[in-house]
Coordinates of C-alpha atoms in Angstrom, one line a residue:
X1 CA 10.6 32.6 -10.5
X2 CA 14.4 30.9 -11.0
X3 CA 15.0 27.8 -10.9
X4 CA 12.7 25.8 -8.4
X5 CA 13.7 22.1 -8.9
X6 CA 17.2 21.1 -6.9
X7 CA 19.5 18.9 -9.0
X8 CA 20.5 17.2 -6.3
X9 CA 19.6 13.5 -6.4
X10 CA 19.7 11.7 -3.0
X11 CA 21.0 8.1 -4.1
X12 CA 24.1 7.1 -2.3
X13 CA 23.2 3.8 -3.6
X14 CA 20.8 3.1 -6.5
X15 CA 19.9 0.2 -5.6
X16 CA 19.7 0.5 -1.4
X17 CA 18.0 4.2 -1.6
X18 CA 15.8 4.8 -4.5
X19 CA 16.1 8.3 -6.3
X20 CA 13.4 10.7 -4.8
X21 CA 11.9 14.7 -5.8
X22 CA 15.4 16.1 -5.2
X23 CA 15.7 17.6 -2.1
X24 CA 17.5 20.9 -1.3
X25 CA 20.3 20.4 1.2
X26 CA 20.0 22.9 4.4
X27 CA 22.8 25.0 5.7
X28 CA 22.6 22.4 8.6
X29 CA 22.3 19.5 6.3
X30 CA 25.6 20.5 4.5
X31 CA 27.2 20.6 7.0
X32 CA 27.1 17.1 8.2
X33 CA 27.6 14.9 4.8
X34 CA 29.9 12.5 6.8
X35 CA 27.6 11.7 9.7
X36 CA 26.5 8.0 9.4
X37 CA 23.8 8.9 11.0
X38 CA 22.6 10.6 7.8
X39 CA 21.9 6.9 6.3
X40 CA 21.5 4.5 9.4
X41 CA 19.7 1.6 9.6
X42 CA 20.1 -0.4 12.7
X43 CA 19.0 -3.8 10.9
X44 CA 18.9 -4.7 7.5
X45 CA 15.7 -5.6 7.7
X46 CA 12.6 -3.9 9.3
X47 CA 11.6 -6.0 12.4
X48 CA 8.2 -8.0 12.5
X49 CA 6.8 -6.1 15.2
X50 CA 7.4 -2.9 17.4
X51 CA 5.8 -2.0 21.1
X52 CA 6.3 1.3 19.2
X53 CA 6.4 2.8 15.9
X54 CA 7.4 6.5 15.3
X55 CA 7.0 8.0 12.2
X56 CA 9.7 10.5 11.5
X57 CA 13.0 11.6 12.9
X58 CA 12.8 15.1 13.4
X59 CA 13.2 16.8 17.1
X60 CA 9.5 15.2 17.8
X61 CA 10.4 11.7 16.8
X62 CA 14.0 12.1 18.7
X63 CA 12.8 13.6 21.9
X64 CA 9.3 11.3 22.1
X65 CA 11.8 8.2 21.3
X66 CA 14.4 9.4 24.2
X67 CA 11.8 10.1 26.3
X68 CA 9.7 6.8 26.3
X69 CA 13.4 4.8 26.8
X70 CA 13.8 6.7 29.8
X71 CA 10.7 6.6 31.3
X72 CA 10.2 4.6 34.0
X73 CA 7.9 2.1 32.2
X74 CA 9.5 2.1 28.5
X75 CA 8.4 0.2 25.7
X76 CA 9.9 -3.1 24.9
X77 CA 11.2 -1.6 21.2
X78 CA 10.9 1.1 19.4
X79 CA 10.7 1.1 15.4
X80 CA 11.5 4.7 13.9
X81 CA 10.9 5.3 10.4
X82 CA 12.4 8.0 8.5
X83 CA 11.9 8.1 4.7
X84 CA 14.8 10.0 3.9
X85 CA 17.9 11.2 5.9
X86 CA 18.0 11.3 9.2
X87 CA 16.1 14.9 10.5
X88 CA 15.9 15.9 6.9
X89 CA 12.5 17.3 7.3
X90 CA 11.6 20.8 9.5
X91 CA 14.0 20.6 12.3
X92 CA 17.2 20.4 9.4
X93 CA 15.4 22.8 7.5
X94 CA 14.7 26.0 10.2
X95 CA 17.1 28.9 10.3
X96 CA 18.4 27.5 13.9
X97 CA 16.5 30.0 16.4
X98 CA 15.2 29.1 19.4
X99 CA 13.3 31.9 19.9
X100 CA 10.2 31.7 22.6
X101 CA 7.5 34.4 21.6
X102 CA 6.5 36.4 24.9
X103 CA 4.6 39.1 23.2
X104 CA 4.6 39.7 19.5
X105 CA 2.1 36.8 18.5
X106 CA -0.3 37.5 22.2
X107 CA -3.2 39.6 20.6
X108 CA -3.4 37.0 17.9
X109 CA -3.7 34.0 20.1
X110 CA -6.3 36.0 22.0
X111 CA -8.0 36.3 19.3
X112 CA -8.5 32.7 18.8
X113 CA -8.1 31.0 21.8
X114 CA -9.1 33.5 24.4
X115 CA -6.9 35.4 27.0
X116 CA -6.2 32.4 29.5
X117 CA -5.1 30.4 26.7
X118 CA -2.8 32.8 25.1
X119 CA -1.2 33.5 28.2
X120 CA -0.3 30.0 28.6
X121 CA 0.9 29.9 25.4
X122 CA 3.6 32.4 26.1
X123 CA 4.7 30.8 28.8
X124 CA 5.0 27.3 27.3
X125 CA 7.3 29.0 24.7
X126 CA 9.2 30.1 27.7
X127 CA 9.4 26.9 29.1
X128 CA 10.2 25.1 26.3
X129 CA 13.4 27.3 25.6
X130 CA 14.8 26.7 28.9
X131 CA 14.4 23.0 28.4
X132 CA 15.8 22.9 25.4
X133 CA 18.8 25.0 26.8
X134 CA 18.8 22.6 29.6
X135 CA 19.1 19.6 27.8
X136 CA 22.3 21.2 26.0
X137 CA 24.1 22.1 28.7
X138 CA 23.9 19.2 30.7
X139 CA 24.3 16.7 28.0
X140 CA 27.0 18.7 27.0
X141 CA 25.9 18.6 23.3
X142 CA 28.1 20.2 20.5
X143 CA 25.5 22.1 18.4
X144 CA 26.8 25.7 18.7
X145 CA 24.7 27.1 21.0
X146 CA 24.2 30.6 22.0
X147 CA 22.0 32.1 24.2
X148 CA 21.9 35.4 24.1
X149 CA 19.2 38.9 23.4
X150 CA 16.7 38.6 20.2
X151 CA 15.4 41.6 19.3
X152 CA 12.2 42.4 17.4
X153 CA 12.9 45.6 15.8
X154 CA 10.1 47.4 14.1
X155 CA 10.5 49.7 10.7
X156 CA 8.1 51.6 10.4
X157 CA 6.1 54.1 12.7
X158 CA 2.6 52.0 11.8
X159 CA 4.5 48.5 13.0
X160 CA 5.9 50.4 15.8
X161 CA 2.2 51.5 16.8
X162 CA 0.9 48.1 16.5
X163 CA 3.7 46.9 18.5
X164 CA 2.9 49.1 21.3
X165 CA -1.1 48.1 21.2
X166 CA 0.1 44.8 21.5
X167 CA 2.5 45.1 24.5
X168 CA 0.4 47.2 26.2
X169 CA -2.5 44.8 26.0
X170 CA -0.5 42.1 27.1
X171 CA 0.4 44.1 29.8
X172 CA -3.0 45.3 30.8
X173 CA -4.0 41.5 30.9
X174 CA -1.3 40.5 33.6
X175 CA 1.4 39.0 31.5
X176 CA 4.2 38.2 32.5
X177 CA 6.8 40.9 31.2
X178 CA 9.6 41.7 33.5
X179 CA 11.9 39.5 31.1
X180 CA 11.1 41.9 27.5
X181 CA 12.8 45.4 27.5
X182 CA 10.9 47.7 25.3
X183 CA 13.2 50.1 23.6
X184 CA 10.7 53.2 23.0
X185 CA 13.6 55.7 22.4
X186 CA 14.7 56.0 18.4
X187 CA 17.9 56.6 19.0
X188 CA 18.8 54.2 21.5
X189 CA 16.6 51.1 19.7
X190 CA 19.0 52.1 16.2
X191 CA 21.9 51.9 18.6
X192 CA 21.2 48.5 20.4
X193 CA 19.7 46.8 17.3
X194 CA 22.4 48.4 15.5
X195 CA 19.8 48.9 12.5
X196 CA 20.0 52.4 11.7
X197 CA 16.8 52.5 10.0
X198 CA 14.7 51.4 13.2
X199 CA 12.0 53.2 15.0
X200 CA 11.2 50.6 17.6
X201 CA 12.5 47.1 19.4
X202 CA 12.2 44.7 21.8
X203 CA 14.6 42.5 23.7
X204 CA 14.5 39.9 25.1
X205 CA 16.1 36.5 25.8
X206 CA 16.6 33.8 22.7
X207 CA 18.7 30.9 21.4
X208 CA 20.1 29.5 18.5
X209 CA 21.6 26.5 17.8
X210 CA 22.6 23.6 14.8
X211 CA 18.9 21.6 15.5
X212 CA 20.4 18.3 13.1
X213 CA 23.3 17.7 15.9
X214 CA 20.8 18.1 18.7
X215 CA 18.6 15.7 16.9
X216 CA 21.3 13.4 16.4
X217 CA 22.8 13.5 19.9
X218 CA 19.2 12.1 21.4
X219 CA 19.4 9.6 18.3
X220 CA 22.7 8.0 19.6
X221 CA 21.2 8.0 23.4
X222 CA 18.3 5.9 21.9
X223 CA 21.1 3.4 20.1
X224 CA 23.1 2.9 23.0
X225 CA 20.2 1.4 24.6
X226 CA 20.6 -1.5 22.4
X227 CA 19.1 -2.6 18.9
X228 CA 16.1 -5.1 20.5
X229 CA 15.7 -1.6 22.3
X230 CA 15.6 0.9 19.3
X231 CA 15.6 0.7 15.6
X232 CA 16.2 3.4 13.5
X233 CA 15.3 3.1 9.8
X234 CA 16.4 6.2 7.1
X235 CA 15.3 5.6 3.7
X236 CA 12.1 3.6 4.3
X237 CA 8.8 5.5 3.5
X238 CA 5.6 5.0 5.2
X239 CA 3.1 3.8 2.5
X240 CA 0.3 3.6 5.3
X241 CA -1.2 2.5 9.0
X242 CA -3.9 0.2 8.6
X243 CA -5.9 -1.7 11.4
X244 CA -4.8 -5.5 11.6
X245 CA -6.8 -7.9 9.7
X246 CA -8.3 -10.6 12.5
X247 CA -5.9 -13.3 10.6
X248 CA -2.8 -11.0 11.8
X249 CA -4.2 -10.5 15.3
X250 CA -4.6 -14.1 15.7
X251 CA -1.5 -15.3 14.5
X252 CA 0.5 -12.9 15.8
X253 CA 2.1 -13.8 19.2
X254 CA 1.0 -10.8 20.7
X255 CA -1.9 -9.2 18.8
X256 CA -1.2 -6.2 17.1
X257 CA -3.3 -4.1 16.6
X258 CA -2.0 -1.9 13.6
X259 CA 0.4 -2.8 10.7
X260 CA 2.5 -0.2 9.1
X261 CA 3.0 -0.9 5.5
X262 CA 6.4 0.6 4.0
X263 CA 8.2 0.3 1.0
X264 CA 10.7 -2.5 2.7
X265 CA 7.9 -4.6 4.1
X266 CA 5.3 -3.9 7.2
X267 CA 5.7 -4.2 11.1
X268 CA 3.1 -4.7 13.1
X269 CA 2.5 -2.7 16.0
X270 CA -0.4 -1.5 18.8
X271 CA 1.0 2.2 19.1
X272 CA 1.9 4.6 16.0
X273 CA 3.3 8.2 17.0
X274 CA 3.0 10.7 14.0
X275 CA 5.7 13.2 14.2
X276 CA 5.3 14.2 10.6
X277 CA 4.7 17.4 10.9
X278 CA 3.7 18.8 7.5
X279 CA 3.4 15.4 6.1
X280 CA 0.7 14.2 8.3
X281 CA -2.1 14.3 5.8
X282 CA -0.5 11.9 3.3
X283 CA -1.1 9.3 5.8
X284 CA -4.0 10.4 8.0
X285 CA -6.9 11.9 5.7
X286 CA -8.8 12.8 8.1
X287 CA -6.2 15.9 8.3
X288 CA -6.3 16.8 4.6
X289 CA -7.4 20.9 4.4
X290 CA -6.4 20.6 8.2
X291 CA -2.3 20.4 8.4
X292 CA -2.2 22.6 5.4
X293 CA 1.5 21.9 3.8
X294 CA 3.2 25.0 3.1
X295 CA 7.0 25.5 1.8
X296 CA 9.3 28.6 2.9
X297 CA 12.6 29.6 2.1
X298 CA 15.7 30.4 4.1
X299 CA 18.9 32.3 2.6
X300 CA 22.7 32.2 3.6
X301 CA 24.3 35.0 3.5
X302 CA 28.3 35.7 4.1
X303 CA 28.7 38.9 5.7
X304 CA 31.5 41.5 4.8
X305 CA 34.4 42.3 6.9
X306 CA 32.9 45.6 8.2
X307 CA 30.2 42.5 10.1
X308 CA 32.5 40.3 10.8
X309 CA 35.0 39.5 13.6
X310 CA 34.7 41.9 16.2
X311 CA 32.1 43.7 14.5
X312 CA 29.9 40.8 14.1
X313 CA 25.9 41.1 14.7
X314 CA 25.6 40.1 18.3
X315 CA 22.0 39.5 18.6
X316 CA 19.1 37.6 16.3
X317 CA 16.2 39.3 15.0
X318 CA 12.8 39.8 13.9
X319 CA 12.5 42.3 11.8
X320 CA 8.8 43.7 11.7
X321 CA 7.9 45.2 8.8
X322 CA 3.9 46.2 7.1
X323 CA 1.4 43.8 6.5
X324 CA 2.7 41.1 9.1
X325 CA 5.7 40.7 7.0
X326 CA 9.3 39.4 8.5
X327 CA 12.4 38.8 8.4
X328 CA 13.6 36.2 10.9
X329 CA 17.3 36.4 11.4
X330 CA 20.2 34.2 12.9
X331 CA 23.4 35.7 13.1
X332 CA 25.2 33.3 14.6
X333 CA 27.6 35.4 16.3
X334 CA 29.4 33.0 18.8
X335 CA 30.3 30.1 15.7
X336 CA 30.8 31.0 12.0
X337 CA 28.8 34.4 12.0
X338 CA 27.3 33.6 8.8
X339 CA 23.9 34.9 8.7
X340 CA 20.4 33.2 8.2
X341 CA 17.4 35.4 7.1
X342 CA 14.1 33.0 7.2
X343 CA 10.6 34.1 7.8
X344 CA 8.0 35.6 5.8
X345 CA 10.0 38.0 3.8
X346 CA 8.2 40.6 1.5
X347 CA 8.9 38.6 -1.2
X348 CA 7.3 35.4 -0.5
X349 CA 3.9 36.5 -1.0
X350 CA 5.2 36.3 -5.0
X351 CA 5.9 32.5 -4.2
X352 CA 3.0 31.8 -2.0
X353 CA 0.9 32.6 -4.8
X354 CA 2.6 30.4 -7.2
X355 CA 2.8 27.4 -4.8
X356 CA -1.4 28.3 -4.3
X357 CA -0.9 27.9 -8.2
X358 CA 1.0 25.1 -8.1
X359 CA -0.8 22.4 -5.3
X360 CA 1.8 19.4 -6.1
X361 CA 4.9 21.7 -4.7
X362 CA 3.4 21.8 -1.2
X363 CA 5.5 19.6 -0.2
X364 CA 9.1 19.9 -2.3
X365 CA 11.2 20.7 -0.4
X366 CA 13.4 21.0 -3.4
X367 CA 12.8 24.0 -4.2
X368 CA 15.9 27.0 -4.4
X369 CA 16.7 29.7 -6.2
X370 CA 13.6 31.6 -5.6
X371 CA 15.0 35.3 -6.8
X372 CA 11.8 37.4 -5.2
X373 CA 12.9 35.9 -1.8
X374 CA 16.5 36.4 -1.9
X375 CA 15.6 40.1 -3.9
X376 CA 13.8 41.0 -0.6
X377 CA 16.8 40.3 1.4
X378 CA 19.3 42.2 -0.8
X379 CA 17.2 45.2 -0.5
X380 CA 17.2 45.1 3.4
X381 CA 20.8 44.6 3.5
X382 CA 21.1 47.4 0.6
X383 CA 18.5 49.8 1.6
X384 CA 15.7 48.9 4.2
X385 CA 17.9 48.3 6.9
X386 CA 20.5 51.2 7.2
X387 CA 23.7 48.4 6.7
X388 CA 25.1 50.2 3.6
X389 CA 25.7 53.1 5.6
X390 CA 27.6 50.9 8.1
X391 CA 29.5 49.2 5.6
X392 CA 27.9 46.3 4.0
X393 CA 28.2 46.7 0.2
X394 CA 26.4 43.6 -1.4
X395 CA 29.0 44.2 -4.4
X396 CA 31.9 43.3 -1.7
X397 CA 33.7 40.8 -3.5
X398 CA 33.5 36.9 -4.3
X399 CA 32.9 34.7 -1.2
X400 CA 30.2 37.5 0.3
X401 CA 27.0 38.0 -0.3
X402 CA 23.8 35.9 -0.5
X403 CA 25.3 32.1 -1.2
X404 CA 22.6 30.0 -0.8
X405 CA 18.9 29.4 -0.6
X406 CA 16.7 26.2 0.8
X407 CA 13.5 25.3 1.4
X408 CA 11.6 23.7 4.0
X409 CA 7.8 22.4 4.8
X410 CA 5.7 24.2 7.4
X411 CA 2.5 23.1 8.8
X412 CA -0.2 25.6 9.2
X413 CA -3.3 25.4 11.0
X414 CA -5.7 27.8 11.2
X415 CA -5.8 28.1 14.9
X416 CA -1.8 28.3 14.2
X417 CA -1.4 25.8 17.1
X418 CA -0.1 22.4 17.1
X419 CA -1.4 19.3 17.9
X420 CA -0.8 17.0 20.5
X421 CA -2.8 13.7 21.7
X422 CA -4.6 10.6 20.6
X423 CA -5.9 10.4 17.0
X424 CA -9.5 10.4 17.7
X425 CA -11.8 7.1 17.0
X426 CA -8.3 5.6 16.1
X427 CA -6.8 3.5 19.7
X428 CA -3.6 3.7 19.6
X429 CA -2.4 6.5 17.3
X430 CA -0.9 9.5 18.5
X431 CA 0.0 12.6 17.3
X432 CA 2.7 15.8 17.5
X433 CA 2.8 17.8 14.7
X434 CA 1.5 20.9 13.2
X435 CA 4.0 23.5 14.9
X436 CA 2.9 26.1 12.4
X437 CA 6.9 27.0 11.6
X438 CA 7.5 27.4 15.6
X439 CA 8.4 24.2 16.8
X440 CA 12.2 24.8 18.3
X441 CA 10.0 26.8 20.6
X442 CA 7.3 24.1 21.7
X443 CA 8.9 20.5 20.7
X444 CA 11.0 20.2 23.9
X445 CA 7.8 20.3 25.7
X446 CA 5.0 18.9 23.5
X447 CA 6.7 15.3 22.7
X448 CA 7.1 14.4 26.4
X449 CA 4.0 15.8 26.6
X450 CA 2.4 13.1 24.8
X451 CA 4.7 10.7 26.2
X452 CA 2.7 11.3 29.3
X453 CA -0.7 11.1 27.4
X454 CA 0.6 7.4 25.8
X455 CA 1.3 6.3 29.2
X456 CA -2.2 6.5 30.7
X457 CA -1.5 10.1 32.0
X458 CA -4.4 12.9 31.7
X459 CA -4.1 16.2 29.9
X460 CA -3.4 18.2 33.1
X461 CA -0.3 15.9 33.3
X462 CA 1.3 17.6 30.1
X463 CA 1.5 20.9 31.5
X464 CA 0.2 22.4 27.9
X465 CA -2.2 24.7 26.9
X466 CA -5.6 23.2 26.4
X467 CA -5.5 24.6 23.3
X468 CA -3.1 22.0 22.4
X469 CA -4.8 19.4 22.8
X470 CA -6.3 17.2 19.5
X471 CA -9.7 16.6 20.1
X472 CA -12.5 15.6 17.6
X473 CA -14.3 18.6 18.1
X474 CA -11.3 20.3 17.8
X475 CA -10.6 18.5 14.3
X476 CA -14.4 18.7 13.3
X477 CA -13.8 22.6 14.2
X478 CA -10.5 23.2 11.9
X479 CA -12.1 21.2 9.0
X480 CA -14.5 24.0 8.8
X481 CA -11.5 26.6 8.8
X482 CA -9.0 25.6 6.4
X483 CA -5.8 27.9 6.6
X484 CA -5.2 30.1 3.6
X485 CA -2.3 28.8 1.6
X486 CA 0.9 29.9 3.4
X487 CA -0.6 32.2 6.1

């Protein structure tokens, strides 16, 4: 399997920040080793007592904090607890696309949520894209952004079948598809994918961006509203949320109802928002078998002259290839041009298996060096894409080549939706988590979302799918589904 522990230690200071699992440092992670942001704590000490508490500093923590400051009725304070660096977890650890789905994943929801549902699915992925491009633009935000065509590009004449059962019965069912160009022609989907091995592909209208920086651009908007305003905390993990004993309540000068225990001390607080994704079940049990943990790997790779320059990949990319597997691929093609192959690439069923094997790993993030992944990617480059023909010779020369490989934490459902709302039978929790490996495409909609919900608004207030929505039954109903490990 190669090597699957990081030797990277994260301890700045051994005795401020305690040595954890080594953690693999992302492409977007490395690149930002001088931000003080990385390490900030806004006190020295964790405060008493919060209005609010938000557990973890990802794009869900980030945007719910921004978005409750500006709201017209904003918490006194806001406490944010992060136990490692700052956006360490998912969001630092994606391959950077933005990438709304608005067809490939429609029979699928269908399946399980019905044809209403699905279709608003698609279109909250829309939504969420052009928010998210929004909020870059007119904040002006330095995160690399392009926006620009994706293209799904299927392989094989079976993936190009299913493809075409898929868009059709979107179609037939009144979806919205003016905005995805189905390439059926061979030769012209090989020309405008420039993948001389493809049969099919779709195109359509994408983003990627450097997630830590837009993260960290709506951390500093929080600061500047002052430190009695917002507190951010790295380096202080969550031990648990407990109800208030009546002693607490009573003394306290302003009841709270929950304390959250860390390993620096506990504040006291009536509202908890869990934005910890993959994490959530280490602190809520009531989500254990239900936010399944499940770790997936993303490789850098430095392309060759004859990609590069002028002759860089323009576009991102699915690649579609048998038995649902994919390569998910960020070119970057308006910064560096260095290219980013995530997804479920046909090797990771190899470490799926050994992570089903090995139930402690879930969530280690440390893990690199994975060869069967990186394998898998060398032989599209090599052979299953058409490349070598164009140019790219894997054997190029020092400096090119696959460089690097992380790993991040996904949280799977089995209804492959995430969840937004109130933690039932528990006042004043709240949750956004479980994106199920797709949350560039729903976060900028979900957090204020529940912003809305945590300020006495209704669910028709969010603008989400229903199927969003955390509801005991809906909990009751997952328990009795658990995902399979990594699907």
């Amino acid at each position: 399997m190669g090597n699957t522990t990081a030797s990277l230690t994260a301890d700045k200071s051994t005795t401020l920040f305690p040595k954890l699992k080594g953690q693999s440092l992302s492409y977007w992670l490395q690149g930002v080793r001088a931000n003080p942001l990385l390490d900030h704590r806004t006190t020295e000490n964790l405060p008493e007592s919060a209005d609010v508490v938000i557990i973890g500093s990802g794009m869900t923590g980030a945007l719910t904090a921004l978005t409750l400051l500006s709201s017209p009725n904003p918490p006194s304070s806001i406490l944010m607890l992060e136990a490692r660096e700052l956006c360490s977890g998912a969001t630092g650890r994606n391959a950077g696309h933005c990438k709304p789905d608005q067809w490939r994943g429609y029979t699928k929801h269908k399946g399980r949520v019905g044809k209403e549902q699905a279709l608003k699915i698609l279109a909250n992925e829309q939504e969420t894209f052009e928010k998210l491009v929004e909020y870059v633009r007119a904040n002006t935000v330095d995160c690399d952004l392009w926006v620009g065509k994706t293209m799904d590009v299927a392989m094989t004449e079976e993936v190009a079948a299913q493809c075409a059962e898929n868009f059709n019965q979107l179609r037939e069912d009144g979806g919205k598809i003016d905005g995805v160009e189905w390439i059926q022609d061979r030769e012209e989907a090989r020309k405008r994918s420039r993948i001389p091995n493809a049969i099919s592909a779709f195109s359509w209208d994408a983003a990627s961006f450097y997630p830590w920086k837009v993260v960290a651009h709506m951390i500093e908007r929080c600061l500047s509203f002052g430190n009695d305003r917002f507190n951010l905390q790295t380096w202080t993990t969550v031990k648990s949320v407990e109800p208030a004993d009546d002693d607490l309540q009573m003394n306290s000068e302003d009841g709270r109802k929950w304390v959250v225990e860390t390993d620096r001390g506990s504040t006291a607080t009536d509202t908890v928002v869990f934005a910890t994704n993959a994490y959530t079940a280490g602190l809520l049990s009531e989500f254990e078998g239900v936010i399944v943990p499940t770790p997936h790997l993303c490789d850098k790779v430095i392309p060759p002259p004859s990609f590069s320059g002028s002759h860089s990949l323009q576009n991102t990319y699915g690649i579609l290839l048998p038995n649902d597997a994919l390569f998910s691929i960020n070119s970057r093609s308006s910064s560096d041009g260095i290219v980013l192959f995530g997804g479920s690439n046909p090797g990771i069923s190899q470490f799926l298996k050994w992570v089903d094997e090995h139930p402690d790993e879930r969530t280690n993030d440390g893990l690199s060096g994975i060869g069967s992944v990186t394998n898998a990617v060398k032989e599209f480059i090599d052979t299953g894409s058409g490349w070598s023909t164009q140019g790219w010779n894997l054997d190029a020369g020092p400096g090119q080549g696959p460089d690097y490989q992380w790993s991040g934490i996904m949280a799977i459902t089995s209804d492959r939706l995430p969840m937004v709302g109130r933690v039932p039978g528990k006042d004043g929790l709240w949750i956004c988590s479980a994106h199920n490996g797709h949350g560039m495409a729903r976060i900028f909609t979900a957090a204020p979302g529940l912003v809305k919900l945590m300020q006495g608004g209704k669910w028709t207030d969010t603008g989400l799918p229903d199927c969003f929505q955390l509801t005991s039954e809906r909990l009751e109903r997952l328990k009795k589904r658990v995902a399979p490990p990594g699907q």
